[in-house]
mmCIF file with all atom_site columns, C-alpha atoms and ligand atoms in Angstrom:
data_model
loop_
_atom_site.group_PDB
_atom_site.id
_atom_site.type_symbol
_atom_site.label_atom_id
_atom_site.label_alt_id
_atom_site.label_comp_id
_atom_site.label_asym_id
_atom_site.label_entity_id
_atom_site.label_seq_id
_atom_site.pdbx_PDB_ins_code
_atom_site.Cartn_x
_atom_site.Cartn_y
_atom_site.Cartn_z
_atom_site.occupancy
_atom_site.B_iso_or_equiv
_atom_site.pdbx_formal_charge
_atom_site.auth_seq_id
_atom_site.auth_comp_id
_atom_site.auth_asym_id
_atom_site.auth_atom_id
_atom_site.pdbx_PDB_model_num
ATOM   1   C CA  . UNK A 1 1   ? -61.173 27.552 42.470 1.00 42.00 ? 81  UNK A CA  1
ATOM   2   C CA  . UNK A 1 2   ? -62.740 25.765 39.452 1.00 49.00 ? 82  UNK A CA  1
ATOM   3   C CA  . UNK A 1 3   ? -65.780 26.972 37.971 1.00 52.00 ? 83  UNK A CA  1
ATOM   4   C CA  . UNK A 1 4   ? -69.051 25.005 38.749 1.00 52.00 ? 84  UNK A CA  1
ATOM   5   C CA  . UNK A 1 5   ? -71.319 23.900 35.942 1.00 51.00 ? 85  UNK A CA  1
ATOM   6   C CA  . UNK A 1 6   ? -74.073 26.185 37.237 1.00 47.00 ? 86  UNK A CA  1
ATOM   7   C CA  . UNK A 1 7   ? -71.890 29.320 36.423 1.00 53.00 ? 87  UNK A CA  1
ATOM   8   C CA  . UNK A 1 8   ? -71.592 27.777 32.932 1.00 60.00 ? 88  UNK A CA  1
ATOM   9   C CA  . UNK A 1 9   ? -75.177 27.343 31.877 1.00 72.00 ? 89  UNK A CA  1
ATOM   10  C CA  . UNK A 1 10  ? -74.514 29.468 28.921 1.00 82.00 ? 90  UNK A CA  1
ATOM   11  C CA  . UNK A 1 11  ? -75.760 29.495 25.290 1.00 88.00 ? 91  UNK A CA  1
ATOM   12  C CA  . UNK A 1 12  ? -72.605 30.928 23.926 1.00 91.00 ? 92  UNK A CA  1
ATOM   13  C CA  . UNK A 1 13  ? -71.201 29.788 20.889 1.00 93.00 ? 93  UNK A CA  1
ATOM   14  C CA  . UNK A 1 14  ? -67.546 30.603 20.369 1.00 93.00 ? 94  UNK A CA  1
ATOM   15  C CA  . UNK A 1 15  ? -65.101 29.936 17.559 1.00 94.00 ? 95  UNK A CA  1
ATOM   16  C CA  . UNK A 1 16  ? -61.325 29.636 17.906 1.00 93.00 ? 96  UNK A CA  1
ATOM   17  C CA  . UNK A 1 17  ? -59.323 29.492 14.795 1.00 94.00 ? 97  UNK A CA  1
ATOM   18  C CA  . UNK A 1 18  ? -55.698 29.976 13.694 1.00 95.00 ? 98  UNK A CA  1
ATOM   19  C CA  . UNK A 1 19  ? -52.905 28.476 11.733 1.00 95.00 ? 99  UNK A CA  1
ATOM   20  C CA  . UNK A 1 20  ? -51.848 24.953 12.781 1.00 95.00 ? 100 UNK A CA  1
ATOM   21  C CA  . UNK A 1 21  ? -49.570 24.982 15.691 1.00 96.00 ? 101 UNK A CA  1
ATOM   22  C CA  . UNK A 1 22  ? -50.736 28.292 17.264 1.00 97.00 ? 102 UNK A CA  1
ATOM   23  C CA  . UNK A 1 23  ? -52.247 26.448 20.173 1.00 96.00 ? 103 UNK A CA  1
ATOM   24  C CA  . UNK A 1 24  ? -55.949 25.745 19.697 1.00 95.00 ? 104 UNK A CA  1
ATOM   25  C CA  . UNK A 1 25  ? -56.105 22.229 20.928 1.00 92.00 ? 105 UNK A CA  1
ATOM   26  C CA  . UNK A 1 26  ? -54.029 23.087 23.917 1.00 93.00 ? 106 UNK A CA  1
ATOM   27  C CA  . UNK A 1 27  ? -56.235 26.077 24.935 1.00 93.00 ? 107 UNK A CA  1
ATOM   28  C CA  . UNK A 1 28  ? -59.360 24.026 24.177 1.00 88.00 ? 108 UNK A CA  1
ATOM   29  C CA  . UNK A 1 29  ? -58.551 21.265 26.368 1.00 85.00 ? 109 UNK A CA  1
ATOM   30  C CA  . UNK A 1 30  ? -57.812 23.594 29.282 1.00 90.00 ? 110 UNK A CA  1
ATOM   31  C CA  . UNK A 1 31  ? -60.732 25.584 28.613 1.00 88.00 ? 111 UNK A CA  1
ATOM   32  C CA  . UNK A 1 32  ? -63.018 22.503 28.479 1.00 84.00 ? 112 UNK A CA  1
ATOM   33  C CA  . UNK A 1 33  ? -61.484 21.313 31.919 1.00 84.00 ? 113 UNK A CA  1
ATOM   34  C CA  . UNK A 1 34  ? -62.128 24.683 33.508 1.00 84.00 ? 114 UNK A CA  1
ATOM   35  C CA  . UNK A 1 35  ? -65.506 25.458 32.324 1.00 85.00 ? 115 UNK A CA  1
ATOM   36  C CA  . UNK A 1 36  ? -68.645 23.441 31.232 1.00 83.00 ? 116 UNK A CA  1
ATOM   37  C CA  . UNK A 1 37  ? -68.197 24.348 27.795 1.00 89.00 ? 117 UNK A CA  1
ATOM   38  C CA  . UNK A 1 38  ? -68.121 21.587 25.220 1.00 91.00 ? 118 UNK A CA  1
ATOM   39  C CA  . UNK A 1 39  ? -65.019 21.541 23.126 1.00 92.00 ? 119 UNK A CA  1
ATOM   40  C CA  . UNK A 1 40  ? -65.296 20.639 19.636 1.00 94.00 ? 120 UNK A CA  1
ATOM   41  C CA  . UNK A 1 41  ? -62.345 20.240 17.369 1.00 94.00 ? 121 UNK A CA  1
ATOM   42  C CA  . UNK A 1 42  ? -63.510 20.065 13.670 1.00 96.00 ? 122 UNK A CA  1
ATOM   43  C CA  . UNK A 1 43  ? -60.426 18.167 12.737 1.00 94.00 ? 123 UNK A CA  1
ATOM   44  C CA  . UNK A 1 44  ? -60.988 15.213 15.216 1.00 95.00 ? 124 UNK A CA  1
ATOM   45  C CA  . UNK A 1 45  ? -64.748 15.326 14.319 1.00 96.00 ? 125 UNK A CA  1
ATOM   46  C CA  . UNK A 1 46  ? -63.885 14.933 10.758 1.00 96.00 ? 126 UNK A CA  1
ATOM   47  C CA  . UNK A 1 47  ? -61.366 12.129 11.352 1.00 96.00 ? 127 UNK A CA  1
ATOM   48  C CA  . UNK A 1 48  ? -63.808 10.238 13.620 1.00 97.00 ? 128 UNK A CA  1
ATOM   49  C CA  . UNK A 1 49  ? -66.883 10.522 11.254 1.00 96.00 ? 129 UNK A CA  1
ATOM   50  C CA  . UNK A 1 50  ? -64.662 10.577 8.006  1.00 96.00 ? 130 UNK A CA  1
ATOM   51  C CA  . UNK A 1 51  ? -66.301 13.865 6.743  1.00 97.00 ? 131 UNK A CA  1
ATOM   52  C CA  . UNK A 1 52  ? -64.122 14.153 3.700  1.00 97.00 ? 132 UNK A CA  1
ATOM   53  C CA  . UNK A 1 53  ? -64.652 14.390 0.112  1.00 96.00 ? 133 UNK A CA  1
ATOM   54  C CA  . UNK A 1 54  ? -61.383 13.534 -1.392 1.00 95.00 ? 134 UNK A CA  1
ATOM   55  C CA  . UNK A 1 55  ? -57.549 13.770 -0.744 1.00 95.00 ? 135 UNK A CA  1
ATOM   56  C CA  . UNK A 1 56  ? -55.252 16.572 -1.514 1.00 91.00 ? 136 UNK A CA  1
ATOM   57  C CA  . UNK A 1 57  ? -52.115 15.141 -3.096 1.00 89.00 ? 137 UNK A CA  1
ATOM   58  C CA  . UNK A 1 58  ? -50.099 18.336 -2.847 1.00 83.00 ? 138 UNK A CA  1
ATOM   59  C CA  . UNK A 1 59  ? -50.586 18.756 0.926  1.00 78.00 ? 139 UNK A CA  1
ATOM   60  C CA  . UNK A 1 60  ? -50.959 15.144 1.514  1.00 79.00 ? 140 UNK A CA  1
ATOM   61  C CA  . UNK A 1 61  ? -54.082 15.688 3.483  1.00 86.00 ? 141 UNK A CA  1
ATOM   62  C CA  . UNK A 1 62  ? -57.831 14.746 3.163  1.00 94.00 ? 142 UNK A CA  1
ATOM   63  C CA  . UNK A 1 63  ? -60.289 17.389 1.876  1.00 95.00 ? 143 UNK A CA  1
ATOM   64  C CA  . UNK A 1 64  ? -62.972 18.352 4.384  1.00 96.00 ? 144 UNK A CA  1
ATOM   65  C CA  . UNK A 1 65  ? -66.577 18.021 3.466  1.00 96.00 ? 145 UNK A CA  1
ATOM   66  C CA  . UNK A 1 66  ? -67.873 21.117 4.756  1.00 95.00 ? 146 UNK A CA  1
ATOM   67  C CA  . UNK A 1 67  ? -71.363 20.719 4.311  1.00 96.00 ? 147 UNK A CA  1
ATOM   68  C CA  . UNK A 1 68  ? -71.470 17.331 6.179  1.00 97.00 ? 148 UNK A CA  1
ATOM   69  C CA  . UNK A 1 69  ? -69.521 18.943 9.017  1.00 96.00 ? 149 UNK A CA  1
ATOM   70  C CA  . UNK A 1 70  ? -72.159 21.656 9.038  1.00 96.00 ? 150 UNK A CA  1
ATOM   71  C CA  . UNK A 1 71  ? -74.914 18.966 9.267  1.00 96.00 ? 151 UNK A CA  1
ATOM   72  C CA  . UNK A 1 72  ? -73.019 17.085 11.934 1.00 96.00 ? 152 UNK A CA  1
ATOM   73  C CA  . UNK A 1 73  ? -72.555 20.221 14.168 1.00 96.00 ? 153 UNK A CA  1
ATOM   74  C CA  . UNK A 1 74  ? -75.979 21.697 13.701 1.00 94.00 ? 154 UNK A CA  1
ATOM   75  C CA  . UNK A 1 75  ? -77.676 20.056 16.958 1.00 92.00 ? 155 UNK A CA  1
ATOM   76  C CA  . UNK A 1 76  ? -74.878 21.044 19.184 1.00 91.00 ? 156 UNK A CA  1
ATOM   77  C CA  . UNK A 1 77  ? -74.929 24.492 18.096 1.00 94.00 ? 157 UNK A CA  1
ATOM   78  C CA  . UNK A 1 78  ? -78.458 24.725 18.591 1.00 92.00 ? 158 UNK A CA  1
ATOM   79  C CA  . UNK A 1 79  ? -77.845 23.633 22.290 1.00 90.00 ? 159 UNK A CA  1
ATOM   80  C CA  . UNK A 1 80  ? -74.965 26.192 22.746 1.00 92.00 ? 160 UNK A CA  1
ATOM   81  C CA  . UNK A 1 81  ? -72.257 26.109 25.252 1.00 92.00 ? 161 UNK A CA  1
ATOM   82  C CA  . UNK A 1 82  ? -69.794 25.396 22.795 1.00 93.00 ? 162 UNK A CA  1
ATOM   83  C CA  . UNK A 1 83  ? -66.295 26.307 21.658 1.00 93.00 ? 163 UNK A CA  1
ATOM   84  C CA  . UNK A 1 84  ? -65.205 25.129 18.114 1.00 95.00 ? 164 UNK A CA  1
ATOM   85  C CA  . UNK A 1 85  ? -61.918 24.746 16.848 1.00 94.00 ? 165 UNK A CA  1
ATOM   86  C CA  . UNK A 1 86  ? -60.726 24.880 13.358 1.00 93.00 ? 166 UNK A CA  1
ATOM   87  C CA  . UNK A 1 87  ? -57.982 26.658 11.507 1.00 88.00 ? 167 UNK A CA  1
ATOM   88  C CA  . UNK A 1 88  ? -60.593 28.630 9.440  1.00 87.00 ? 168 UNK A CA  1
ATOM   89  C CA  . UNK A 1 89  ? -64.126 29.602 9.957  1.00 85.00 ? 169 UNK A CA  1
ATOM   90  C CA  . UNK A 1 90  ? -65.377 31.086 6.515  1.00 88.00 ? 170 UNK A CA  1
ATOM   91  C CA  . UNK A 1 91  ? -67.708 28.007 5.923  1.00 91.00 ? 171 UNK A CA  1
ATOM   92  C CA  . UNK A 1 92  ? -69.581 28.190 8.976  1.00 95.00 ? 172 UNK A CA  1
ATOM   93  C CA  . UNK A 1 93  ? -72.778 30.012 8.864  1.00 93.00 ? 173 UNK A CA  1
ATOM   94  C CA  . UNK A 1 94  ? -72.292 33.663 10.151 1.00 93.00 ? 174 UNK A CA  1
ATOM   95  C CA  . UNK A 1 95  ? -75.152 33.353 12.890 1.00 94.00 ? 175 UNK A CA  1
ATOM   96  C CA  . UNK A 1 96  ? -73.646 30.220 14.552 1.00 95.00 ? 176 UNK A CA  1
ATOM   97  C CA  . UNK A 1 97  ? -70.849 32.317 16.467 1.00 95.00 ? 177 UNK A CA  1
ATOM   98  C CA  . UNK A 1 98  ? -71.345 35.028 19.136 1.00 95.00 ? 178 UNK A CA  1
ATOM   99  C CA  . UNK A 1 99  ? -67.448 35.406 19.678 1.00 94.00 ? 179 UNK A CA  1
ATOM   100 C CA  . UNK A 1 100 ? -64.391 34.426 17.407 1.00 95.00 ? 180 UNK A CA  1
ATOM   101 C CA  . UNK A 1 101 ? -61.088 34.223 18.774 1.00 95.00 ? 181 UNK A CA  1
ATOM   102 C CA  . UNK A 1 102 ? -57.950 34.222 16.435 1.00 96.00 ? 182 UNK A CA  1
ATOM   103 C CA  . UNK A 1 103 ? -54.729 32.885 18.000 1.00 97.00 ? 183 UNK A CA  1
ATOM   104 C CA  . UNK A 1 104 ? -51.568 34.478 16.670 1.00 97.00 ? 184 UNK A CA  1
ATOM   105 C CA  . UNK A 1 105 ? -48.160 33.143 17.084 1.00 98.00 ? 185 UNK A CA  1
ATOM   106 C CA  . UNK A 1 106 ? -44.689 34.717 15.939 1.00 97.00 ? 186 UNK A CA  1
ATOM   107 C CA  . UNK A 1 107 ? -42.945 32.952 13.208 1.00 95.00 ? 187 UNK A CA  1
ATOM   108 C CA  . UNK A 1 108 ? -39.823 31.773 15.038 1.00 95.00 ? 188 UNK A CA  1
ATOM   109 C CA  . UNK A 1 109 ? -42.035 29.989 17.727 1.00 97.00 ? 189 UNK A CA  1
ATOM   110 C CA  . UNK A 1 110 ? -44.432 28.580 15.079 1.00 98.00 ? 190 UNK A CA  1
ATOM   111 C CA  . UNK A 1 111 ? -41.523 27.431 12.934 1.00 98.00 ? 191 UNK A CA  1
ATOM   112 C CA  . UNK A 1 112 ? -40.255 25.171 15.860 1.00 98.00 ? 192 UNK A CA  1
ATOM   113 C CA  . UNK A 1 113 ? -43.571 23.892 16.695 1.00 98.00 ? 193 UNK A CA  1
ATOM   114 C CA  . UNK A 1 114 ? -44.505 22.800 13.237 1.00 97.00 ? 194 UNK A CA  1
ATOM   115 C CA  . UNK A 1 115 ? -41.133 21.508 12.607 1.00 97.00 ? 195 UNK A CA  1
ATOM   116 C CA  . UNK A 1 116 ? -41.262 19.183 15.872 1.00 97.00 ? 196 UNK A CA  1
ATOM   117 C CA  . UNK A 1 117 ? -44.741 18.157 14.538 1.00 96.00 ? 197 UNK A CA  1
ATOM   118 C CA  . UNK A 1 118 ? -43.048 16.792 11.415 1.00 96.00 ? 198 UNK A CA  1
ATOM   119 C CA  . UNK A 1 119 ? -43.871 19.463 9.024  1.00 95.00 ? 199 UNK A CA  1
ATOM   120 C CA  . UNK A 1 120 ? -41.527 20.165 6.290  1.00 93.00 ? 200 UNK A CA  1
ATOM   121 C CA  . UNK A 1 121 ? -41.042 21.618 2.754  1.00 93.00 ? 201 UNK A CA  1
ATOM   122 C CA  . UNK A 1 122 ? -43.918 23.165 1.112  1.00 92.00 ? 202 UNK A CA  1
ATOM   123 C CA  . UNK A 1 123 ? -46.422 22.332 4.097  1.00 92.00 ? 203 UNK A CA  1
ATOM   124 C CA  . UNK A 1 124 ? -44.072 24.038 6.630  1.00 95.00 ? 204 UNK A CA  1
ATOM   125 C CA  . UNK A 1 125 ? -43.422 27.024 4.306  1.00 95.00 ? 205 UNK A CA  1
ATOM   126 C CA  . UNK A 1 126 ? -47.190 27.426 3.535  1.00 95.00 ? 206 UNK A CA  1
ATOM   127 C CA  . UNK A 1 127 ? -48.296 27.484 7.206  1.00 95.00 ? 207 UNK A CA  1
ATOM   128 C CA  . UNK A 1 128 ? -45.681 29.938 8.178  1.00 97.00 ? 208 UNK A CA  1
ATOM   129 C CA  . UNK A 1 129 ? -46.841 32.250 5.371  1.00 96.00 ? 209 UNK A CA  1
ATOM   130 C CA  . UNK A 1 130 ? -50.456 31.796 6.345  1.00 96.00 ? 210 UNK A CA  1
ATOM   131 C CA  . UNK A 1 131 ? -49.534 33.223 9.711  1.00 96.00 ? 211 UNK A CA  1
ATOM   132 C CA  . UNK A 1 132 ? -47.216 35.959 8.208  1.00 95.00 ? 212 UNK A CA  1
ATOM   133 C CA  . UNK A 1 133 ? -50.012 37.161 6.083  1.00 95.00 ? 213 UNK A CA  1
ATOM   134 C CA  . UNK A 1 134 ? -52.664 36.805 8.863  1.00 95.00 ? 214 UNK A CA  1
ATOM   135 C CA  . UNK A 1 135 ? -54.779 34.909 6.456  1.00 95.00 ? 215 UNK A CA  1
ATOM   136 C CA  . UNK A 1 136 ? -57.183 33.400 8.913  1.00 95.00 ? 216 UNK A CA  1
ATOM   137 C CA  . UNK A 1 137 ? -57.444 36.806 10.938 1.00 96.00 ? 217 UNK A CA  1
ATOM   138 C CA  . UNK A 1 138 ? -58.525 38.485 7.760  1.00 96.00 ? 218 UNK A CA  1
ATOM   139 C CA  . UNK A 1 139 ? -60.788 35.659 6.921  1.00 95.00 ? 219 UNK A CA  1
ATOM   140 C CA  . UNK A 1 140 ? -62.454 35.917 10.217 1.00 96.00 ? 220 UNK A CA  1
ATOM   141 C CA  . UNK A 1 141 ? -62.882 39.702 9.908  1.00 96.00 ? 221 UNK A CA  1
ATOM   142 C CA  . UNK A 1 142 ? -64.505 39.325 6.545  1.00 95.00 ? 222 UNK A CA  1
ATOM   143 C CA  . UNK A 1 143 ? -66.751 36.512 7.559  1.00 95.00 ? 223 UNK A CA  1
ATOM   144 C CA  . UNK A 1 144 ? -68.122 37.962 10.964 1.00 95.00 ? 224 UNK A CA  1
ATOM   145 C CA  . UNK A 1 145 ? -68.819 41.266 12.391 1.00 96.00 ? 225 UNK A CA  1
ATOM   146 C CA  . UNK A 1 146 ? -65.481 42.880 13.220 1.00 96.00 ? 226 UNK A CA  1
ATOM   147 C CA  . UNK A 1 147 ? -66.574 43.669 16.954 1.00 95.00 ? 227 UNK A CA  1
ATOM   148 C CA  . UNK A 1 148 ? -66.810 39.932 17.628 1.00 95.00 ? 228 UNK A CA  1
ATOM   149 C CA  . UNK A 1 149 ? -63.438 38.978 16.353 1.00 96.00 ? 229 UNK A CA  1
ATOM   150 C CA  . UNK A 1 150 ? -60.581 38.983 18.905 1.00 95.00 ? 230 UNK A CA  1
ATOM   151 C CA  . UNK A 1 151 ? -56.806 38.444 18.390 1.00 96.00 ? 231 UNK A CA  1
ATOM   152 C CA  . UNK A 1 152 ? -54.960 36.568 21.093 1.00 97.00 ? 232 UNK A CA  1
ATOM   153 C CA  . UNK A 1 153 ? -51.169 36.168 21.140 1.00 98.00 ? 233 UNK A CA  1
ATOM   154 C CA  . UNK A 1 154 ? -49.977 32.712 21.807 1.00 98.00 ? 234 UNK A CA  1
ATOM   155 C CA  . UNK A 1 155 ? -46.406 32.505 21.913 1.00 98.00 ? 235 UNK A CA  1
ATOM   156 C CA  . UNK A 1 156 ? -45.493 31.591 25.653 1.00 98.00 ? 236 UNK A CA  1
ATOM   157 C CA  . UNK A 1 157 ? -47.049 29.680 28.359 1.00 97.00 ? 237 UNK A CA  1
ATOM   158 C CA  . UNK A 1 158 ? -47.886 33.048 30.114 1.00 98.00 ? 238 UNK A CA  1
ATOM   159 C CA  . UNK A 1 159 ? -49.979 33.921 26.844 1.00 98.00 ? 239 UNK A CA  1
ATOM   160 C CA  . UNK A 1 160 ? -51.701 30.646 27.347 1.00 96.00 ? 240 UNK A CA  1
ATOM   161 C CA  . UNK A 1 161 ? -52.732 31.515 30.952 1.00 96.00 ? 241 UNK A CA  1
ATOM   162 C CA  . UNK A 1 162 ? -53.873 34.901 30.037 1.00 97.00 ? 242 UNK A CA  1
ATOM   163 C CA  . UNK A 1 163 ? -55.848 33.899 27.086 1.00 97.00 ? 243 UNK A CA  1
ATOM   164 C CA  . UNK A 1 164 ? -57.671 31.446 29.091 1.00 95.00 ? 244 UNK A CA  1
ATOM   165 C CA  . UNK A 1 165 ? -58.449 34.100 31.749 1.00 94.00 ? 245 UNK A CA  1
ATOM   166 C CA  . UNK A 1 166 ? -59.670 36.376 28.769 1.00 94.00 ? 246 UNK A CA  1
ATOM   167 C CA  . UNK A 1 167 ? -61.690 33.875 27.001 1.00 93.00 ? 247 UNK A CA  1
ATOM   168 C CA  . UNK A 1 168 ? -63.408 33.000 30.366 1.00 92.00 ? 248 UNK A CA  1
ATOM   169 C CA  . UNK A 1 169 ? -64.002 36.605 31.277 1.00 92.00 ? 249 UNK A CA  1
ATOM   170 C CA  . UNK A 1 170 ? -65.458 37.382 27.706 1.00 91.00 ? 250 UNK A CA  1
ATOM   171 C CA  . UNK A 1 171 ? -67.855 34.295 27.951 1.00 89.00 ? 251 UNK A CA  1
ATOM   172 C CA  . UNK A 1 172 ? -68.914 35.334 31.470 1.00 89.00 ? 252 UNK A CA  1
ATOM   173 C CA  . UNK A 1 173 ? -69.686 38.809 30.260 1.00 90.00 ? 253 UNK A CA  1
ATOM   174 C CA  . UNK A 1 174 ? -71.657 37.592 27.180 1.00 90.00 ? 254 UNK A CA  1
ATOM   175 C CA  . UNK A 1 175 ? -73.548 35.337 29.483 1.00 89.00 ? 255 UNK A CA  1
ATOM   176 C CA  . UNK A 1 176 ? -74.548 38.055 31.777 1.00 90.00 ? 256 UNK A CA  1
ATOM   177 C CA  . UNK A 1 177 ? -75.514 40.393 28.958 1.00 92.00 ? 257 UNK A CA  1
ATOM   178 C CA  . UNK A 1 178 ? -77.674 37.563 27.194 1.00 89.00 ? 258 UNK A CA  1
ATOM   179 C CA  . UNK A 1 179 ? -79.664 36.069 29.991 1.00 78.00 ? 259 UNK A CA  1
HETATM 180 P P1  . DAT B 2 .   ? -53.133 23.691 17.092 1.00 86.99 ? 39  DAT B P1  1
HETATM 181 O O1  . DAT B 2 .   ? -54.250 23.041 17.841 1.00 86.99 ? 39  DAT B O1  1
HETATM 182 O O2  . DAT B 2 .   ? -53.514 25.105 16.883 1.00 86.99 ? 39  DAT B O2  1
HETATM 183 O O3  . DAT B 2 .   ? -52.595 23.016 15.955 1.00 86.99 ? 39  DAT B O3  1
HETATM 184 P P2  . DAT B 2 .   ? -51.387 22.874 19.418 1.00 86.99 ? 39  DAT B P2  1
HETATM 185 O O4  . DAT B 2 .   ? -52.453 23.202 20.574 1.00 86.99 ? 39  DAT B O4  1
HETATM 186 O O5  . DAT B 2 .   ? -51.509 21.341 19.125 1.00 86.99 ? 39  DAT B O5  1
HETATM 187 O O6  . DAT B 2 .   ? -51.872 23.833 18.284 1.00 86.99 ? 39  DAT B O6  1
HETATM 188 O O7  . DAT B 2 .   ? -50.136 23.419 20.029 1.00 86.99 ? 39  DAT B O7  1
HETATM 189 C C1  . DAT B 2 .   ? -48.772 23.028 19.093 1.00 86.99 ? 39  DAT B C1  1
HETATM 190 C C2  . DAT B 2 .   ? -47.641 22.987 20.181 1.00 86.99 ? 39  DAT B C2  1
HETATM 191 O O8  . DAT B 2 .   ? -47.450 24.412 20.711 1.00 86.99 ? 39  DAT B O8  1
HETATM 192 C C3  . DAT B 2 .   ? -47.946 22.058 21.351 1.00 86.99 ? 39  DAT B C3  1
HETATM 193 O O9  . DAT B 2 .   ? -46.712 21.383 21.325 1.00 86.99 ? 39  DAT B O9  1
HETATM 194 C C4  . DAT B 2 .   ? -48.126 22.912 22.324 1.00 86.99 ? 39  DAT B C4  1
HETATM 195 C C5  . DAT B 2 .   ? -47.500 24.270 22.175 1.00 86.99 ? 39  DAT B C5  1
HETATM 196 N N1  . DAT B 2 .   ? -48.047 25.462 22.591 1.00 86.99 ? 39  DAT B N1  1
HETATM 197 C C6  . DAT B 2 .   ? -49.367 25.784 22.423 1.00 86.99 ? 39  DAT B C6  1
HETATM 198 N N2  . DAT B 2 .   ? -49.662 26.989 22.875 1.00 86.99 ? 39  DAT B N2  1
HETATM 199 C C7  . DAT B 2 .   ? -48.520 27.501 23.442 1.00 86.99 ? 39  DAT B C7  1
HETATM 200 C C8  . DAT B 2 .   ? -48.052 28.630 24.167 1.00 86.99 ? 39  DAT B C8  1
HETATM 201 N N3  . DAT B 2 .   ? -48.950 29.570 24.349 1.00 86.99 ? 39  DAT B N3  1
HETATM 202 N N4  . DAT B 2 .   ? -46.949 28.663 24.508 1.00 86.99 ? 39  DAT B N4  1
HETATM 203 C C9  . DAT B 2 .   ? -46.026 27.782 24.291 1.00 86.99 ? 39  DAT B C9  1
HETATM 204 N N5  . DAT B 2 .   ? -46.260 26.574 23.696 1.00 86.99 ? 39  DAT B N5  1
HETATM 205 C C10 . DAT B 2 .   ? -47.409 26.386 23.213 1.00 86.99 ? 39  DAT B C10 1
#
């Protein structure tokens, strides 16, 4: 049964991070439709509001203006009940998040996903390396208390289902403990 909004009156602020292609937005949209959480994709927000401060020629992508992202999100964060997606999380204020989920995908799966998204050459290689070296997991562990950082495997549709259940459970527990 879908969860009613009343069950989701929560102040929780969760982040979900991971290398491009691990499944953040897929999971985010499902989660938003099953819960009352507000789903915020920092990438989409930056695109809509043009929160950029230049262009990276090497990676052919705009450079995020982190300070303006933080300003834009401040009000929503104060309200709570949000889940924020971005590949990294080291520039967010530490107090913003009660829980940080790091999605992880094995190389073979990730390679195919990024290739079919049109990534190639250096961009493809660097993103695969980022996952191999667990760069974003380590970044999360350095930026937040270790106890709030959770890794979730995201290889198969079964993983997606399990992750949804787990995240819902963690957030329900947090809400119980903090009301
Ligand atoms: P991200 O938002 O992290 O860049 P995405 O949600 O766009 O990633 O997912 C990239 C692709 O992988 C997309 O085609 C959906 C697929 N995918 C995501 N999670 C998956 C999972 N757990 N099992 C199988 N495929 C998945």
